[in-house]
Amino acid sequence: MRLLFLAVLRRHTGNAVTAERVRDHLEAAGHVCILKDASDLESSSEIAKLIEAESLEAAVALHLYRGGRLLQGHGIPFGIIFGGTDLNEDVNHGEKKKVMGKVLEEARFAVAFTESMKEMAQAQWPHARGKIYVQSQGIVTGPNSAFNWNTFLHQSGINQSADNLHIFLLVCGLRQVKDPLYLVDAFSEWHREEPNVYMVIVGPEVDPVFTREVGARVKRAAGVRLIREMPQGDLHAALKNCFAVVNSSVSEGMSAAILEAMDLEVPVLARNIPGNAAVVKHEVTGLLFSDPQEFVQLAKRLVSDPALEREIVANGREYVRACHSWQAERCTYQNLIRTLEGSIQD
């Protein structure tokens, strides 16, 4: 089957990574999957031309509003994968919510990453109750064995022995919804008390104006560093070497960085928002904080309590193995696509 896959493909964002992984699942089942950036296709007529030119038989969109609205009314069956901002933010805009409801009426299936996302969607659009499935993101990590942690620290402007350091990594695309500046002042204050703690923000430039703001703030902040972006293998190696991974987002669908950290046996400190609380159980698989001061308290506790660190790491790894299987994700998407094939034959 020839499929159109629409997603917002800004490099190194969660949506782009998810889209590549799901495309791989579909192509493994023998489908031809044409991945297009929804940002480049703003009109229905462009989609119609693409469907005709490529002889497309069905479609999938990642993000109910940005991708899904472009698939309406073309006569080909399609499915939807919820993002994070569609359920957490777009639903609060009346016109967008209305459009998303119409998309769900036409969609043959919709995939939510968590039970709570499914419940949110069903509460907003009860008519879609029977077509929403839960499939957590599948996680596979592959640290680069040639990665040098000391070189990474030196390039980050941290010229101390790695043995005495506690490096907290905040991995995110530099845009406002990820709120990378949320902890900067509180962390700097802690660094002045304890010069061996550092926070390194690792992220590609997504919003150029905001990136400049982040860069300017970080330059003035003691104990905080900014690294622009890294190949995935190097990033996974950096995660494996750091003391803990941090997430300070305002909104998340499901953070791959959190799950990758758990898979790599690294403790997680995450802002207490619904998307994070769905995968991080406080004091079991990670630590949840509600403000910068609580973050520092919990980070200090983690540094001083190796037993807590070991317990969180073991539980996190077990959780990812049990609930974020790459193979289970592959089976789900391949089965759901078969429902589109069935509707073509009908």
JSON list of C-alpha atoms in Angstrom, two decimals, residues 147-314:
[
{"chain": "A", "resi": 147, "resn": "PHE", "atom": "CA", "xyz": [32.20, 9.05, 22.51]},
{"chain": "A", "resi": 148, "resn": "ASN", "atom": "CA", "xyz": [34.59, 10.79, 24.93]},
{"chain": "A", "resi": 149, "resn": "TRP", "atom": "CA", "xyz": [32.94, 12.26, 28.02]},
{"chain": "A", "resi": 150, "resn": "ASN", "atom": "CA", "xyz": [35.97, 14.35, 29.02]},
{"chain": "A", "resi": 151, "resn": "THR", "atom": "CA", "xyz": [36.07, 15.93, 25.56]},
{"chain": "A", "resi": 152, "resn": "PHE", "atom": "CA", "xyz": [32.34, 16.70, 25.84]},
{"chain": "A", "resi": 153, "resn": "LEU", "atom": "CA", "xyz": [32.89, 18.40, 29.20]},
{"chain": "A", "resi": 154, "resn": "HIS", "atom": "CA", "xyz": [35.82, 20.41, 27.84]},
{"chain": "A", "resi": 155, "resn": "GLN", "atom": "CA", "xyz": [33.76, 21.53, 24.82]},
{"chain": "A", "resi": 156, "resn": "SER", "atom": "CA", "xyz": [31.02, 22.55, 27.26]},
{"chain": "A", "resi": 157, "resn": "GLY", "atom": "CA", "xyz": [33.48, 24.83, 29.05]},
{"chain": "A", "resi": 158, "resn": "ILE", "atom": "CA", "xyz": [33.67, 22.60, 32.12]},
{"chain": "A", "resi": 159, "resn": "ASN", "atom": "CA", "xyz": [37.34, 22.19, 33.01]},
{"chain": "A", "resi": 160, "resn": "GLN", "atom": "CA", "xyz": [37.15, 20.00, 36.11]},
{"chain": "A", "resi": 161, "resn": "SER", "atom": "CA", "xyz": [37.84, 16.34, 36.71]},
{"chain": "A", "resi": 162, "resn": "ALA", "atom": "CA", "xyz": [34.82, 14.27, 35.68]},
{"chain": "A", "resi": 163, "resn": "ASP", "atom": "CA", "xyz": [35.18, 12.17, 38.85]},
{"chain": "A", "resi": 164, "resn": "ASN", "atom": "CA", "xyz": [34.04, 15.01, 41.10]},
{"chain": "A", "resi": 165, "resn": "LEU", "atom": "CA", "xyz": [31.26, 16.40, 38.92]},
{"chain": "A", "resi": 166, "resn": "HIS", "atom": "CA", "xyz": [27.48, 16.01, 38.91]},
{"chain": "A", "resi": 167, "resn": "ILE", "atom": "CA", "xyz": [26.25, 16.91, 35.41]},
{"chain": "A", "resi": 168, "resn": "PHE", "atom": "CA", "xyz": [22.51, 17.40, 34.87]},
{"chain": "A", "resi": 169, "resn": "LEU", "atom": "CA", "xyz": [21.52, 17.24, 31.19]},
{"chain": "A", "resi": 170, "resn": "LEU", "atom": "CA", "xyz": [18.43, 19.04, 29.91]},
{"chain": "A", "resi": 171, "resn": "VAL", "atom": "CA", "xyz": [17.70, 17.74, 26.40]},
{"chain": "A", "resi": 172, "resn": "CYS", "atom": "CA", "xyz": [15.22, 19.74, 24.31]},
{"chain": "A", "resi": 173, "resn": "GLY", "atom": "CA", "xyz": [14.69, 21.71, 21.14]},
{"chain": "A", "resi": 174, "resn": "LEU", "atom": "CA", "xyz": [15.14, 25.39, 21.93]},
{"chain": "A", "resi": 175, "resn": "ARG", "atom": "CA", "xyz": [11.56, 26.65, 21.88]},
{"chain": "A", "resi": 176, "resn": "GLN", "atom": "CA", "xyz": [9.31, 28.19, 24.51]},
{"chain": "A", "resi": 177, "resn": "VAL", "atom": "CA", "xyz": [7.12, 25.14, 25.18]},
{"chain": "A", "resi": 178, "resn": "LYS", "atom": "CA", "xyz": [10.26, 23.30, 26.42]},
{"chain": "A", "resi": 179, "resn": "ASP", "atom": "CA", "xyz": [11.02, 26.16, 28.87]},
{"chain": "A", "resi": 180, "resn": "PRO", "atom": "CA", "xyz": [14.80, 25.54, 29.07]},
{"chain": "A", "resi": 181, "resn": "LEU", "atom": "CA", "xyz": [15.31, 28.70, 31.15]},
{"chain": "A", "resi": 182, "resn": "TYR", "atom": "CA", "xyz": [12.91, 27.58, 33.90]},
{"chain": "A", "resi": 183, "resn": "LEU", "atom": "CA", "xyz": [15.65, 26.26, 36.21]},
{"chain": "A", "resi": 184, "resn": "VAL", "atom": "CA", "xyz": [18.57, 28.48, 35.22]},
{"chain": "A", "resi": 185, "resn": "ASP", "atom": "CA", "xyz": [18.51, 30.98, 38.12]},
{"chain": "A", "resi": 186, "resn": "ALA", "atom": "CA", "xyz": [17.88, 28.36, 40.81]},
{"chain": "A", "resi": 187, "resn": "PHE", "atom": "CA", "xyz": [20.58, 26.09, 39.39]},
{"chain": "A", "resi": 188, "resn": "SER", "atom": "CA", "xyz": [23.11, 28.95, 39.25]},
{"chain": "A", "resi": 189, "resn": "GLU", "atom": "CA", "xyz": [22.47, 29.70, 42.89]},
{"chain": "A", "resi": 190, "resn": "TRP", "atom": "CA", "xyz": [23.09, 26.04, 43.77]},
{"chain": "A", "resi": 191, "resn": "HIS", "atom": "CA", "xyz": [26.27, 25.99, 41.65]},
{"chain": "A", "resi": 192, "resn": "ARG", "atom": "CA", "xyz": [27.65, 28.95, 43.63]},
{"chain": "A", "resi": 193, "resn": "GLU", "atom": "CA", "xyz": [27.18, 26.88, 46.81]},
{"chain": "A", "resi": 194, "resn": "GLU", "atom": "CA", "xyz": [28.50, 23.67, 45.23]},
{"chain": "A", "resi": 195, "resn": "PRO", "atom": "CA", "xyz": [30.80, 24.37, 42.24]},
{"chain": "A", "resi": 196, "resn": "ASN", "atom": "CA", "xyz": [30.84, 20.69, 41.15]},
{"chain": "A", "resi": 197, "resn": "VAL", "atom": "CA", "xyz": [27.21, 20.71, 39.93]},
{"chain": "A", "resi": 198, "resn": "TYR", "atom": "CA", "xyz": [26.46, 21.82, 36.36]},
{"chain": "A", "resi": 199, "resn": "MET", "atom": "CA", "xyz": [23.42, 21.89, 34.13]},
{"chain": "A", "resi": 200, "resn": "VAL", "atom": "CA", "xyz": [24.11, 21.41, 30.40]},
{"chain": "A", "resi": 201, "resn": "ILE", "atom": "CA", "xyz": [21.27, 22.26, 28.02]},
{"chain": "A", "resi": 202, "resn": "VAL", "atom": "CA", "xyz": [21.55, 20.20, 24.84]},
{"chain": "A", "resi": 203, "resn": "GLY", "atom": "CA", "xyz": [19.29, 21.21, 22.03]},
{"chain": "A", "resi": 204, "resn": "PRO", "atom": "CA", "xyz": [18.99, 22.25, 18.41]},
{"chain": "A", "resi": 205, "resn": "GLU", "atom": "CA", "xyz": [17.91, 25.73, 17.38]},
{"chain": "A", "resi": 206, "resn": "VAL", "atom": "CA", "xyz": [14.18, 25.43, 16.68]},
{"chain": "A", "resi": 207, "resn": "ASP", "atom": "CA", "xyz": [13.08, 29.02, 17.34]},
{"chain": "A", "resi": 208, "resn": "PRO", "atom": "CA", "xyz": [15.98, 31.35, 16.32]},
{"chain": "A", "resi": 209, "resn": "VAL", "atom": "CA", "xyz": [14.78, 34.36, 18.33]},
{"chain": "A", "resi": 210, "resn": "PHE", "atom": "CA", "xyz": [14.23, 32.28, 21.46]},
{"chain": "A", "resi": 211, "resn": "THR", "atom": "CA", "xyz": [17.58, 30.51, 20.93]},
{"chain": "A", "resi": 212, "resn": "ARG", "atom": "CA", "xyz": [19.35, 33.88, 21.13]},
{"chain": "A", "resi": 213, "resn": "GLU", "atom": "CA", "xyz": [17.50, 34.64, 24.36]},
{"chain": "A", "resi": 214, "resn": "VAL", "atom": "CA", "xyz": [18.54, 31.27, 25.84]},
{"chain": "A", "resi": 215, "resn": "GLY", "atom": "CA", "xyz": [22.15, 31.81, 24.76]},
{"chain": "A", "resi": 216, "resn": "ALA", "atom": "CA", "xyz": [22.28, 35.27, 26.34]},
{"chain": "A", "resi": 217, "resn": "ARG", "atom": "CA", "xyz": [20.81, 34.06, 29.64]},
{"chain": "A", "resi": 218, "resn": "VAL", "atom": "CA", "xyz": [23.08, 31.03, 29.83]},
{"chain": "A", "resi": 219, "resn": "LYS", "atom": "CA", "xyz": [26.20, 33.17, 29.23]},
{"chain": "A", "resi": 220, "resn": "ARG", "atom": "CA", "xyz": [25.37, 35.12, 32.37]},
{"chain": "A", "resi": 221, "resn": "ALA", "atom": "CA", "xyz": [24.46, 32.04, 34.44]},
{"chain": "A", "resi": 222, "resn": "ALA", "atom": "CA", "xyz": [27.10, 30.39, 36.60]},
{"chain": "A", "resi": 223, "resn": "GLY", "atom": "CA", "xyz": [27.11, 26.61, 36.32]},
{"chain": "A", "resi": 224, "resn": "VAL", "atom": "CA", "xyz": [24.88, 26.43, 33.23]},
{"chain": "A", "resi": 225, "resn": "ARG", "atom": "CA", "xyz": [26.11, 25.60, 29.73]},
{"chain": "A", "resi": 226, "resn": "LEU", "atom": "CA", "xyz": [24.50, 25.36, 26.28]},
{"chain": "A", "resi": 227, "resn": "ILE", "atom": "CA", "xyz": [25.43, 22.80, 23.60]},
{"chain": "A", "resi": 228, "resn": "ARG", "atom": "CA", "xyz": [23.55, 23.19, 20.32]},
{"chain": "A", "resi": 229, "resn": "GLU", "atom": "CA", "xyz": [22.93, 19.67, 19.01]},
{"chain": "A", "resi": 230, "resn": "MET", "atom": "CA", "xyz": [24.55, 16.24, 18.80]},
{"chain": "A", "resi": 231, "resn": "PRO", "atom": "CA", "xyz": [24.19, 13.09, 16.68]},
{"chain": "A", "resi": 232, "resn": "GLN", "atom": "CA", "xyz": [21.84, 10.65, 18.39]},
{"chain": "A", "resi": 233, "resn": "GLY", "atom": "CA", "xyz": [24.56, 8.10, 19.25]},
{"chain": "A", "resi": 234, "resn": "ASP", "atom": "CA", "xyz": [26.66, 10.83, 20.93]},
{"chain": "A", "resi": 235, "resn": "LEU", "atom": "CA", "xyz": [23.59, 12.16, 22.73]},
{"chain": "A", "resi": 236, "resn": "HIS", "atom": "CA", "xyz": [22.77, 8.70, 24.11]},
{"chain": "A", "resi": 237, "resn": "ALA", "atom": "CA", "xyz": [26.40, 8.34, 25.23]},
{"chain": "A", "resi": 238, "resn": "ALA", "atom": "CA", "xyz": [26.23, 11.75, 26.96]},
{"chain": "A", "resi": 239, "resn": "LEU", "atom": "CA", "xyz": [23.00, 10.71, 28.67]},
{"chain": "A", "resi": 240, "resn": "LYS", "atom": "CA", "xyz": [24.65, 7.52, 29.89]},
{"chain": "A", "resi": 241, "resn": "ASN", "atom": "CA", "xyz": [27.59, 9.47, 31.36]},
{"chain": "A", "resi": 242, "resn": "CYS", "atom": "CA", "xyz": [25.67, 12.28, 33.06]},
{"chain": "A", "resi": 243, "resn": "PHE", "atom": "CA", "xyz": [24.41, 12.18, 36.64]},
{"chain": "A", "resi": 244, "resn": "ALA", "atom": "CA", "xyz": [20.74, 12.85, 35.82]},
{"chain": "A", "resi": 245, "resn": "VAL", "atom": "CA", "xyz": [18.46, 13.95, 32.99]},
{"chain": "A", "resi": 246, "resn": "VAL", "atom": "CA", "xyz": [16.16, 16.93, 33.46]},
{"chain": "A", "resi": 247, "resn": "ASN", "atom": "CA", "xyz": [12.88, 17.87, 31.76]},
{"chain": "A", "resi": 248, "resn": "SER", "atom": "CA", "xyz": [11.40, 21.33, 32.43]},
{"chain": "A", "resi": 249, "resn": "SER", "atom": "CA", "xyz": [8.76, 21.49, 29.67]},
{"chain": "A", "resi": 250, "resn": "VAL", "atom": "CA", "xyz": [5.47, 23.34, 29.98]},
{"chain": "A", "resi": 251, "resn": "SER", "atom": "CA", "xyz": [3.79, 20.67, 27.82]},
{"chain": "A", "resi": 252, "resn": "GLU", "atom": "CA", "xyz": [4.79, 17.16, 26.69]},
{"chain": "A", "resi": 253, "resn": "GLY", "atom": "CA", "xyz": [3.10, 14.35, 24.79]},
{"chain": "A", "resi": 254, "resn": "MET", "atom": "CA", "xyz": [5.67, 11.80, 25.86]},
{"chain": "A", "resi": 255, "resn": "SER", "atom": "CA", "xyz": [9.32, 12.79, 26.29]},
{"chain": "A", "resi": 256, "resn": "ALA", "atom": "CA", "xyz": [11.67, 10.44, 24.45]},
{"chain": "A", "resi": 257, "resn": "ALA", "atom": "CA", "xyz": [14.64, 11.89, 26.38]},
{"chain": "A", "resi": 258, "resn": "ILE", "atom": "CA", "xyz": [13.07, 10.80, 29.69]},
{"chain": "A", "resi": 259, "resn": "LEU", "atom": "CA", "xyz": [12.44, 7.28, 28.41]},
{"chain": "A", "resi": 260, "resn": "GLU", "atom": "CA", "xyz": [15.90, 7.04, 26.83]},
{"chain": "A", "resi": 261, "resn": "ALA", "atom": "CA", "xyz": [17.46, 8.08, 30.15]},
{"chain": "A", "resi": 262, "resn": "MET", "atom": "CA", "xyz": [15.52, 5.35, 31.94]},
{"chain": "A", "resi": 263, "resn": "ASP", "atom": "CA", "xyz": [16.63, 2.82, 29.32]},
{"chain": "A", "resi": 264, "resn": "LEU", "atom": "CA", "xyz": [20.25, 3.93, 29.81]},
{"chain": "A", "resi": 265, "resn": "GLU", "atom": "CA", "xyz": [19.93, 3.61, 33.62]},
{"chain": "A", "resi": 266, "resn": "VAL", "atom": "CA", "xyz": [20.14, 7.32, 34.38]},
{"chain": "A", "resi": 267, "resn": "PRO", "atom": "CA", "xyz": [17.88, 9.01, 36.98]},
{"chain": "A", "resi": 268, "resn": "VAL", "atom": "CA", "xyz": [15.26, 11.51, 35.78]},
{"chain": "A", "resi": 269, "resn": "LEU", "atom": "CA", "xyz": [14.03, 14.76, 37.33]},
{"chain": "A", "resi": 270, "resn": "ALA", "atom": "CA", "xyz": [10.96, 16.02, 35.47]},
{"chain": "A", "resi": 271, "resn": "ARG", "atom": "CA", "xyz": [8.59, 18.95, 35.82]},
{"chain": "A", "resi": 272, "resn": "ASN", "atom": "CA", "xyz": [5.26, 17.79, 37.21]},
{"chain": "A", "resi": 273, "resn": "ILE", "atom": "CA", "xyz": [3.02, 18.16, 34.15]},
{"chain": "A", "resi": 274, "resn": "PRO", "atom": "CA", "xyz": [0.53, 15.54, 32.87]},
{"chain": "A", "resi": 275, "resn": "GLY", "atom": "CA", "xyz": [2.73, 14.25, 30.04]},
{"chain": "A", "resi": 276, "resn": "ASN", "atom": "CA", "xyz": [5.67, 13.69, 32.39]},
{"chain": "A", "resi": 277, "resn": "ALA", "atom": "CA", "xyz": [3.61, 12.36, 35.31]},
{"chain": "A", "resi": 278, "resn": "ALA", "atom": "CA", "xyz": [2.21, 9.71, 32.94]},
{"chain": "A", "resi": 279, "resn": "VAL", "atom": "CA", "xyz": [5.66, 8.10, 32.67]},
{"chain": "A", "resi": 280, "resn": "VAL", "atom": "CA", "xyz": [7.49, 9.28, 35.81]},
{"chain": "A", "resi": 281, "resn": "LYS", "atom": "CA", "xyz": [6.12, 7.96, 39.10]},
{"chain": "A", "resi": 282, "resn": "HIS", "atom": "CA", "xyz": [7.52, 10.17, 41.86]},
{"chain": "A", "resi": 283, "resn": "GLU", "atom": "CA", "xyz": [10.23, 8.46, 43.95]},
{"chain": "A", "resi": 284, "resn": "VAL", "atom": "CA", "xyz": [9.68, 5.23, 42.00]},
{"chain": "A", "resi": 285, "resn": "THR", "atom": "CA", "xyz": [10.82, 5.71, 38.38]},
{"chain": "A", "resi": 286, "resn": "GLY", "atom": "CA", "xyz": [12.05, 9.30, 38.82]},
{"chain": "A", "resi": 287, "resn": "LEU", "atom": "CA", "xyz": [11.48, 12.54, 40.69]},
{"chain": "A", "resi": 288, "resn": "LEU", "atom": "CA", "xyz": [8.82, 15.15, 39.87]},
{"chain": "A", "resi": 289, "resn": "PHE", "atom": "CA", "xyz": [9.21, 18.83, 40.79]},
{"chain": "A", "resi": 290, "resn": "SER", "atom": "CA", "xyz": [6.65, 21.64, 40.71]},
{"chain": "A", "resi": 291, "resn": "ASP", "atom": "CA", "xyz": [8.96, 24.68, 40.90]},
{"chain": "A", "resi": 292, "resn": "PRO", "atom": "CA", "xyz": [12.69, 25.47, 40.60]},
{"chain": "A", "resi": 293, "resn": "GLN", "atom": "CA", "xyz": [13.23, 25.44, 44.37]},
{"chain": "A", "resi": 294, "resn": "GLU", "atom": "CA", "xyz": [11.76, 21.94, 44.64]},
{"chain": "A", "resi": 295, "resn": "PHE", "atom": "CA", "xyz": [13.96, 20.84, 41.75]},
{"chain": "A", "resi": 296, "resn": "VAL", "atom": "CA", "xyz": [17.09, 21.91, 43.67]},
{"chain": "A", "resi": 297, "resn": "GLN", "atom": "CA", "xyz": [15.88, 20.18, 46.86]},
{"chain": "A", "resi": 298, "resn": "LEU", "atom": "CA", "xyz": [15.25, 16.92, 44.98]},
{"chain": "A", "resi": 299, "resn": "ALA", "atom": "CA", "xyz": [18.51, 17.17, 43.02]},
{"chain": "A", "resi": 300, "resn": "LYS", "atom": "CA", "xyz": [20.47, 17.65, 46.27]},
{"chain": "A", "resi": 301, "resn": "ARG", "atom": "CA", "xyz": [18.67, 14.67, 47.76]},
{"chain": "A", "resi": 302, "resn": "LEU", "atom": "CA", "xyz": [19.55, 12.53, 44.75]},
{"chain": "A", "resi": 303, "resn": "VAL", "atom": "CA", "xyz": [23.23, 13.55, 44.97]},
{"chain": "A", "resi": 304, "resn": "SER", "atom": "CA", "xyz": [23.40, 12.65, 48.67]},
{"chain": "A", "resi": 305, "resn": "ASP", "atom": "CA", "xyz": [21.36, 9.42, 48.57]},
{"chain": "A", "resi": 306, "resn": "PRO", "atom": "CA", "xyz": [22.97, 6.71, 46.37]},
{"chain": "A", "resi": 307, "resn": "ALA", "atom": "CA", "xyz": [20.37, 4.16, 47.51]},
{"chain": "A", "resi": 308, "resn": "LEU", "atom": "CA", "xyz": [17.54, 6.34, 46.14]},
{"chain": "A", "resi": 309, "resn": "GLU", "atom": "CA", "xyz": [19.45, 6.78, 42.90]},
{"chain": "A", "resi": 310, "resn": "ARG", "atom": "CA", "xyz": [19.94, 3.00, 42.51]},
{"chain": "A", "resi": 311, "resn": "GLU", "atom": "CA", "xyz": [16.26, 2.29, 43.23]},
{"chain": "A", "resi": 312, "resn": "ILE", "atom": "CA", "xyz": [14.98, 4.90, 40.76]},
{"chain": "A", "resi": 313, "resn": "VAL", "atom": "CA", "xyz": [17.37, 3.69, 38.06]},
{"chain": "A", "resi": 314, "resn": "ALA", "atom": "CA", "xyz": [16.37, 0.03, 38.49]}
]
